[in-house]
PDB file of C-alpha atoms in Angstrom:
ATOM      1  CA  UNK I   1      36.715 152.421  28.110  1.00 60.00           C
ATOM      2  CA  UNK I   2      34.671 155.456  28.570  1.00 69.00           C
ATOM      3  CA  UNK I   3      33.975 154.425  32.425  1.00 83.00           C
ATOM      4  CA  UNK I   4      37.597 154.408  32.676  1.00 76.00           C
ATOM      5  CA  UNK I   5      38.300 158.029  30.964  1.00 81.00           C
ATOM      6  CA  UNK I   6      35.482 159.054  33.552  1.00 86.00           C
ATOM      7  CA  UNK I   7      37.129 157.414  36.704  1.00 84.00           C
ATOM      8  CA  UNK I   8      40.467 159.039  35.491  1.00 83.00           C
ATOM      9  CA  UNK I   9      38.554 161.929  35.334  1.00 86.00           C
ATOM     10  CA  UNK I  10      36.699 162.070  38.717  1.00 88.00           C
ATOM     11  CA  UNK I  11      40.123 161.448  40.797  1.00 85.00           C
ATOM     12  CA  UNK I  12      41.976 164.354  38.530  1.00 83.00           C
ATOM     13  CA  UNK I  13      39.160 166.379  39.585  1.00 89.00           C
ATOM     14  CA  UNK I  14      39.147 165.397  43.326  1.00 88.00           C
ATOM     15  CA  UNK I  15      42.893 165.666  43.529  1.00 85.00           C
ATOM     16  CA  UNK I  16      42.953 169.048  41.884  1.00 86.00           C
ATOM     17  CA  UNK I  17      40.686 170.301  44.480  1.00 89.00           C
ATOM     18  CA  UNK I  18      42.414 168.701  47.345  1.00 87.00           C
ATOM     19  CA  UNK I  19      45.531 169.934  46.242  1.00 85.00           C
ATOM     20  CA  UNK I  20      44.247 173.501  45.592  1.00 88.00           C
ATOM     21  CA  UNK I  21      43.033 173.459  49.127  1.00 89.00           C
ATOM     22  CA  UNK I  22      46.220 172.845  50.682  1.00 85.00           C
ATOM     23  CA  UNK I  23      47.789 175.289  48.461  1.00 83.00           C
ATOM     24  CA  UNK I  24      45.736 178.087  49.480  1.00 85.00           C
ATOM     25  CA  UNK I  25      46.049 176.846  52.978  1.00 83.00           C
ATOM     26  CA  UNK I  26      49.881 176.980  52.264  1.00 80.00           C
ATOM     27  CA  UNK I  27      50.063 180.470  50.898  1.00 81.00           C
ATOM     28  CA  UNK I  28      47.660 181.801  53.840  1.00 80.00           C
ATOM     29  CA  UNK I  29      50.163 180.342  56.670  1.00 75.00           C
ATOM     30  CA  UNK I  30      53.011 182.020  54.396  1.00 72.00           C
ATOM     31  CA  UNK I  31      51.421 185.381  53.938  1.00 75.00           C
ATOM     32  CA  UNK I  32      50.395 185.220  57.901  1.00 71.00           C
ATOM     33  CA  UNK I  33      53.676 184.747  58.888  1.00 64.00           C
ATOM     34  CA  UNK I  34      54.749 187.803  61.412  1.00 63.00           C
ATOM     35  CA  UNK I  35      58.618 189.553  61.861  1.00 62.00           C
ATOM     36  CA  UNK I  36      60.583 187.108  63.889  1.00 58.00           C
ATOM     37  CA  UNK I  37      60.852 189.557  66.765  1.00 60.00           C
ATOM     38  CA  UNK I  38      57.872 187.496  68.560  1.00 63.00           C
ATOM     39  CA  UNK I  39      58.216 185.273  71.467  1.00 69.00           C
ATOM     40  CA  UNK I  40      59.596 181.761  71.057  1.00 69.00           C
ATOM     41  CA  UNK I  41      56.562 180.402  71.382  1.00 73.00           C
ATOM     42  CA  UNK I  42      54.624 182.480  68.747  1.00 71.00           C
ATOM     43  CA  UNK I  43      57.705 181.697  66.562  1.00 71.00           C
ATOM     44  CA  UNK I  44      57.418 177.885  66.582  1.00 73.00           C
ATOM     45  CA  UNK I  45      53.854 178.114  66.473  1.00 75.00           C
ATOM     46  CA  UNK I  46      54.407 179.815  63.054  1.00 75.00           C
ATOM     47  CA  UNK I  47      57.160 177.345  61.713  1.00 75.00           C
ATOM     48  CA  UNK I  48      55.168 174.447  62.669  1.00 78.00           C
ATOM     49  CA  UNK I  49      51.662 175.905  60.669  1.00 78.00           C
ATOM     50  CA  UNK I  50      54.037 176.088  57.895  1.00 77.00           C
ATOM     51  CA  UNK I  51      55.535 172.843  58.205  1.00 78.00           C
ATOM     52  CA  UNK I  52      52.070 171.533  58.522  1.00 80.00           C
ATOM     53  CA  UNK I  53      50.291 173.196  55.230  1.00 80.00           C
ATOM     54  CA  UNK I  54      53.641 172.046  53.554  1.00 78.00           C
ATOM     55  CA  UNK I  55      53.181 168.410  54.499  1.00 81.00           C
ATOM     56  CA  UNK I  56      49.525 169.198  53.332  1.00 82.00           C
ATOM     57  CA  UNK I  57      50.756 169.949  49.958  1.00 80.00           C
ATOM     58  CA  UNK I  58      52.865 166.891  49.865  1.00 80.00           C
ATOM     59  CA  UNK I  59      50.088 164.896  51.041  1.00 82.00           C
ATOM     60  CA  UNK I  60      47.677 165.800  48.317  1.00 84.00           C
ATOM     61  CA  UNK I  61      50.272 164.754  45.349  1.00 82.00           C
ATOM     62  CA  UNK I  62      50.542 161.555  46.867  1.00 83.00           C
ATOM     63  CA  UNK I  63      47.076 160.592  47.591  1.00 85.00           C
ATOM     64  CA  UNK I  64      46.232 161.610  43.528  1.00 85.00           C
ATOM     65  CA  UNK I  65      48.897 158.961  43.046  1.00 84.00           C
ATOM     66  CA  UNK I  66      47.824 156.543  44.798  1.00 85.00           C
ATOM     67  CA  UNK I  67      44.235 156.714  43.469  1.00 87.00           C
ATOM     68  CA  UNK I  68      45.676 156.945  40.290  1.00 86.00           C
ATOM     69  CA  UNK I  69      47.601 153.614  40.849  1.00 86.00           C
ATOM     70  CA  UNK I  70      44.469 152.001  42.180  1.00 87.00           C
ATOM     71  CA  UNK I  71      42.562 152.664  39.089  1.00 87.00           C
ATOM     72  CA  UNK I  72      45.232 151.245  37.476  1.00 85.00           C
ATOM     73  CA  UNK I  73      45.168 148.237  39.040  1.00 87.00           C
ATOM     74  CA  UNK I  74      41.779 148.132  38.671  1.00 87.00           C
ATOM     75  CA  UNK I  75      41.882 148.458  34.404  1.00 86.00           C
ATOM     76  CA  UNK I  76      44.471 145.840  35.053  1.00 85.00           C
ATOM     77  CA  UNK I  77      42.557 143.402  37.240  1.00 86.00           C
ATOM     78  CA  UNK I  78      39.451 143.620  34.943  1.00 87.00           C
ATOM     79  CA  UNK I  79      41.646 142.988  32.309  1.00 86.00           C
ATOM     80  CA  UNK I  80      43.134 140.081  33.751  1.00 86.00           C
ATOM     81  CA  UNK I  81      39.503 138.678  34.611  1.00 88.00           C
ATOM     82  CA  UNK I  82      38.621 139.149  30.286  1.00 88.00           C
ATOM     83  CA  UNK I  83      41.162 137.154  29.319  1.00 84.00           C
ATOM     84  CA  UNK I  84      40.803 134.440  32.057  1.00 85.00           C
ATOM     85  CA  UNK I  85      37.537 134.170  30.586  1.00 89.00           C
ATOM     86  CA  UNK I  86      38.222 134.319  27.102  1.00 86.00           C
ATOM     87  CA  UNK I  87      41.095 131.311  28.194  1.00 84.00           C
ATOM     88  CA  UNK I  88      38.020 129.382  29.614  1.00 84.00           C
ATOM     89  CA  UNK I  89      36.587 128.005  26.227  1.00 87.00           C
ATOM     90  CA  UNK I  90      39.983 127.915  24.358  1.00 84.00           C
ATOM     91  CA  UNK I  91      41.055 124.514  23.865  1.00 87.00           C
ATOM     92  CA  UNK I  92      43.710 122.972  26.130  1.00 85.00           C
ATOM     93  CA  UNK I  93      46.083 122.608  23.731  1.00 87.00           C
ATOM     94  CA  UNK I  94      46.173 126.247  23.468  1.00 85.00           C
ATOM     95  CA  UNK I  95      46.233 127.302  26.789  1.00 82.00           C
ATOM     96  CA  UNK I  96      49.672 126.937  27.172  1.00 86.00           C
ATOM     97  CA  UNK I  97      50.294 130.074  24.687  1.00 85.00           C
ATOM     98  CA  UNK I  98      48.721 131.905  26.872  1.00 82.00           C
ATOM     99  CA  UNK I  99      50.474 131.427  30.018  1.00 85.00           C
ATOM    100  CA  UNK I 100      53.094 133.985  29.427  1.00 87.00           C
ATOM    101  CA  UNK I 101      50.297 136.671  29.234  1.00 83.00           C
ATOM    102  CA  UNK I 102      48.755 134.977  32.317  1.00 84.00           C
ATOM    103  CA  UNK I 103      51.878 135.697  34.843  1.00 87.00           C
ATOM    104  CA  UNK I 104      52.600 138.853  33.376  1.00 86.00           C
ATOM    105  CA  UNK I 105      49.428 140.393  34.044  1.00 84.00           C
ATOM    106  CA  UNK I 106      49.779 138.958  37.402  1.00 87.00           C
ATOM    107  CA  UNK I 107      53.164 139.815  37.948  1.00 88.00           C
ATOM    108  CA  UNK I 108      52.548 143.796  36.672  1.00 86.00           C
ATOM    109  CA  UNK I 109      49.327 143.598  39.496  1.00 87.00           C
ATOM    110  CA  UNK I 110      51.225 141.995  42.171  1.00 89.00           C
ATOM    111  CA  UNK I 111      54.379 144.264  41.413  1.00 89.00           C
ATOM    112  CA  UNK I 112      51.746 147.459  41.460  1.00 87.00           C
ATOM    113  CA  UNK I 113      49.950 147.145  44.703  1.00 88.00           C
ATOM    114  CA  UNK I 114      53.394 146.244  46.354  1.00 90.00           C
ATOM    115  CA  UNK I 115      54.796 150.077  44.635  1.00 88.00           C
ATOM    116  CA  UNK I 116      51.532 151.683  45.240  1.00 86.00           C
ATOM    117  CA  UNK I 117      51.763 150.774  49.085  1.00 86.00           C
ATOM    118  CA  UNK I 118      55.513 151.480  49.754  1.00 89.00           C
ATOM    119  CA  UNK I 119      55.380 154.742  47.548  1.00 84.00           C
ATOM    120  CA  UNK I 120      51.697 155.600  49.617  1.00 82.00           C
ATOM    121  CA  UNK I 121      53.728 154.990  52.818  1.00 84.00           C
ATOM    122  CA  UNK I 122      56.856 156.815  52.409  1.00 83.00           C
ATOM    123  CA  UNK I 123      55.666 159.913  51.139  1.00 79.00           C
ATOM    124  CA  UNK I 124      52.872 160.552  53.588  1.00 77.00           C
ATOM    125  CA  UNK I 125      55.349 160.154  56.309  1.00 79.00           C
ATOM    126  CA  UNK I 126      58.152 161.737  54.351  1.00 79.00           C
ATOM    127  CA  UNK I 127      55.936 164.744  53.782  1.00 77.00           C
ATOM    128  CA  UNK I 128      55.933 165.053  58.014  1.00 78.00           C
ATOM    129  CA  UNK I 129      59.716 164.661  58.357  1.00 81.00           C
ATOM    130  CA  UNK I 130      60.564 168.368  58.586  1.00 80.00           C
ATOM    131  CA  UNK I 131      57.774 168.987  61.249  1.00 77.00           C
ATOM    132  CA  UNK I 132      59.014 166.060  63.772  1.00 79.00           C
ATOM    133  CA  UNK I 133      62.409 166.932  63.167  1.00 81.00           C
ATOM    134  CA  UNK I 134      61.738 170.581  64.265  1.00 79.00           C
ATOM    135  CA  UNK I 135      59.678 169.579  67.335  1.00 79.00           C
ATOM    136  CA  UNK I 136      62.199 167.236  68.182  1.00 82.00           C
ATOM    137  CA  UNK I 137      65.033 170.457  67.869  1.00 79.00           C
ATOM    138  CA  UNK I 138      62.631 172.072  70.238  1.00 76.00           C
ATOM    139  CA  UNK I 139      62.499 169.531  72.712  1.00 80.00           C
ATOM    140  CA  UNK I 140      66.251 169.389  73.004  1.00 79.00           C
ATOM    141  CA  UNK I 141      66.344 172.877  73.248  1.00 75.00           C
ATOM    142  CA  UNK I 142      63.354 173.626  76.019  1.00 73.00           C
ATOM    143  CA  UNK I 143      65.521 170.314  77.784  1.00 76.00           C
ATOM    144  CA  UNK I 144      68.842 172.442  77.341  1.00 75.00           C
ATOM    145  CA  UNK I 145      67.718 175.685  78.352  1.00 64.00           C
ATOM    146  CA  UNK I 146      66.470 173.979  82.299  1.00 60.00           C
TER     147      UNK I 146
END
């Protein structure tokens, strides 16, 4: 258990240092942001760093998340294996009683990994959406203004 506390412990720590990075990164494209008086293309430069160290931010909640879930699923898996073990010299009249336990532990890892992936999936490219739909606004516009 205390390898487990420590694991839980070493992504907290990674992910609070990712995230602080794109935080700071964040704040500096904020606080570097100049009047909108400049040119168009200093303008979307500036909204697009912005976008960027936003998606950043985004990025770094959802990768703690999903290392989170994979350690998770790892507790779970070696779980799993102890009591697939312990099952091994129970007699076979017993084993059905614990077949119940069997598919739920299964079910709760299979049911995991499948969340993990799809939750890992959309919000890395949710945390892009406002950039590509701005550079797609700009392309419509640069093709509207020929």
């Amino acid at each position: 258990m205390a390898n487990v506390l420590q694991q839980y412990l070493d992504v907290f720590q990674s992910a609070q240092q990712r995230w602080l990075d794109a935080n700071g990164d964040y704040w500096q494209q904020l606080w570097r942001v100049q009047p909108l008086f400049g040119s168009r293309q200093h303008l979307s430069s500036q909204l697009e760093s912005s976008l960027t160290s936003g998606a950043s931010l985004l990025r770094a909640s959802a990768d703690m998340h999903h290392d989170l879930q994979v350690l998770g699923e790892r507790w779970l898996g070696r779980q799993q294996k102890s009591w697939q073990q312990y099952t091994a010299v129970l007699p076979r009249q017993v084993l059905p009683c614990f077949m119940p336990l069997e598919a739920g532990l299964s079910g709760c890892l299979i049911a995991s990994r499948a969340s993990r992936q799809i939750h890992h999936f959309a919000s890395t490219r949710l945390s892009t959406v406002p950039l590509h739909a701005v550079r797609g606004v700009q392309r419509v516009y640069h093709h509207q203004g020929k």
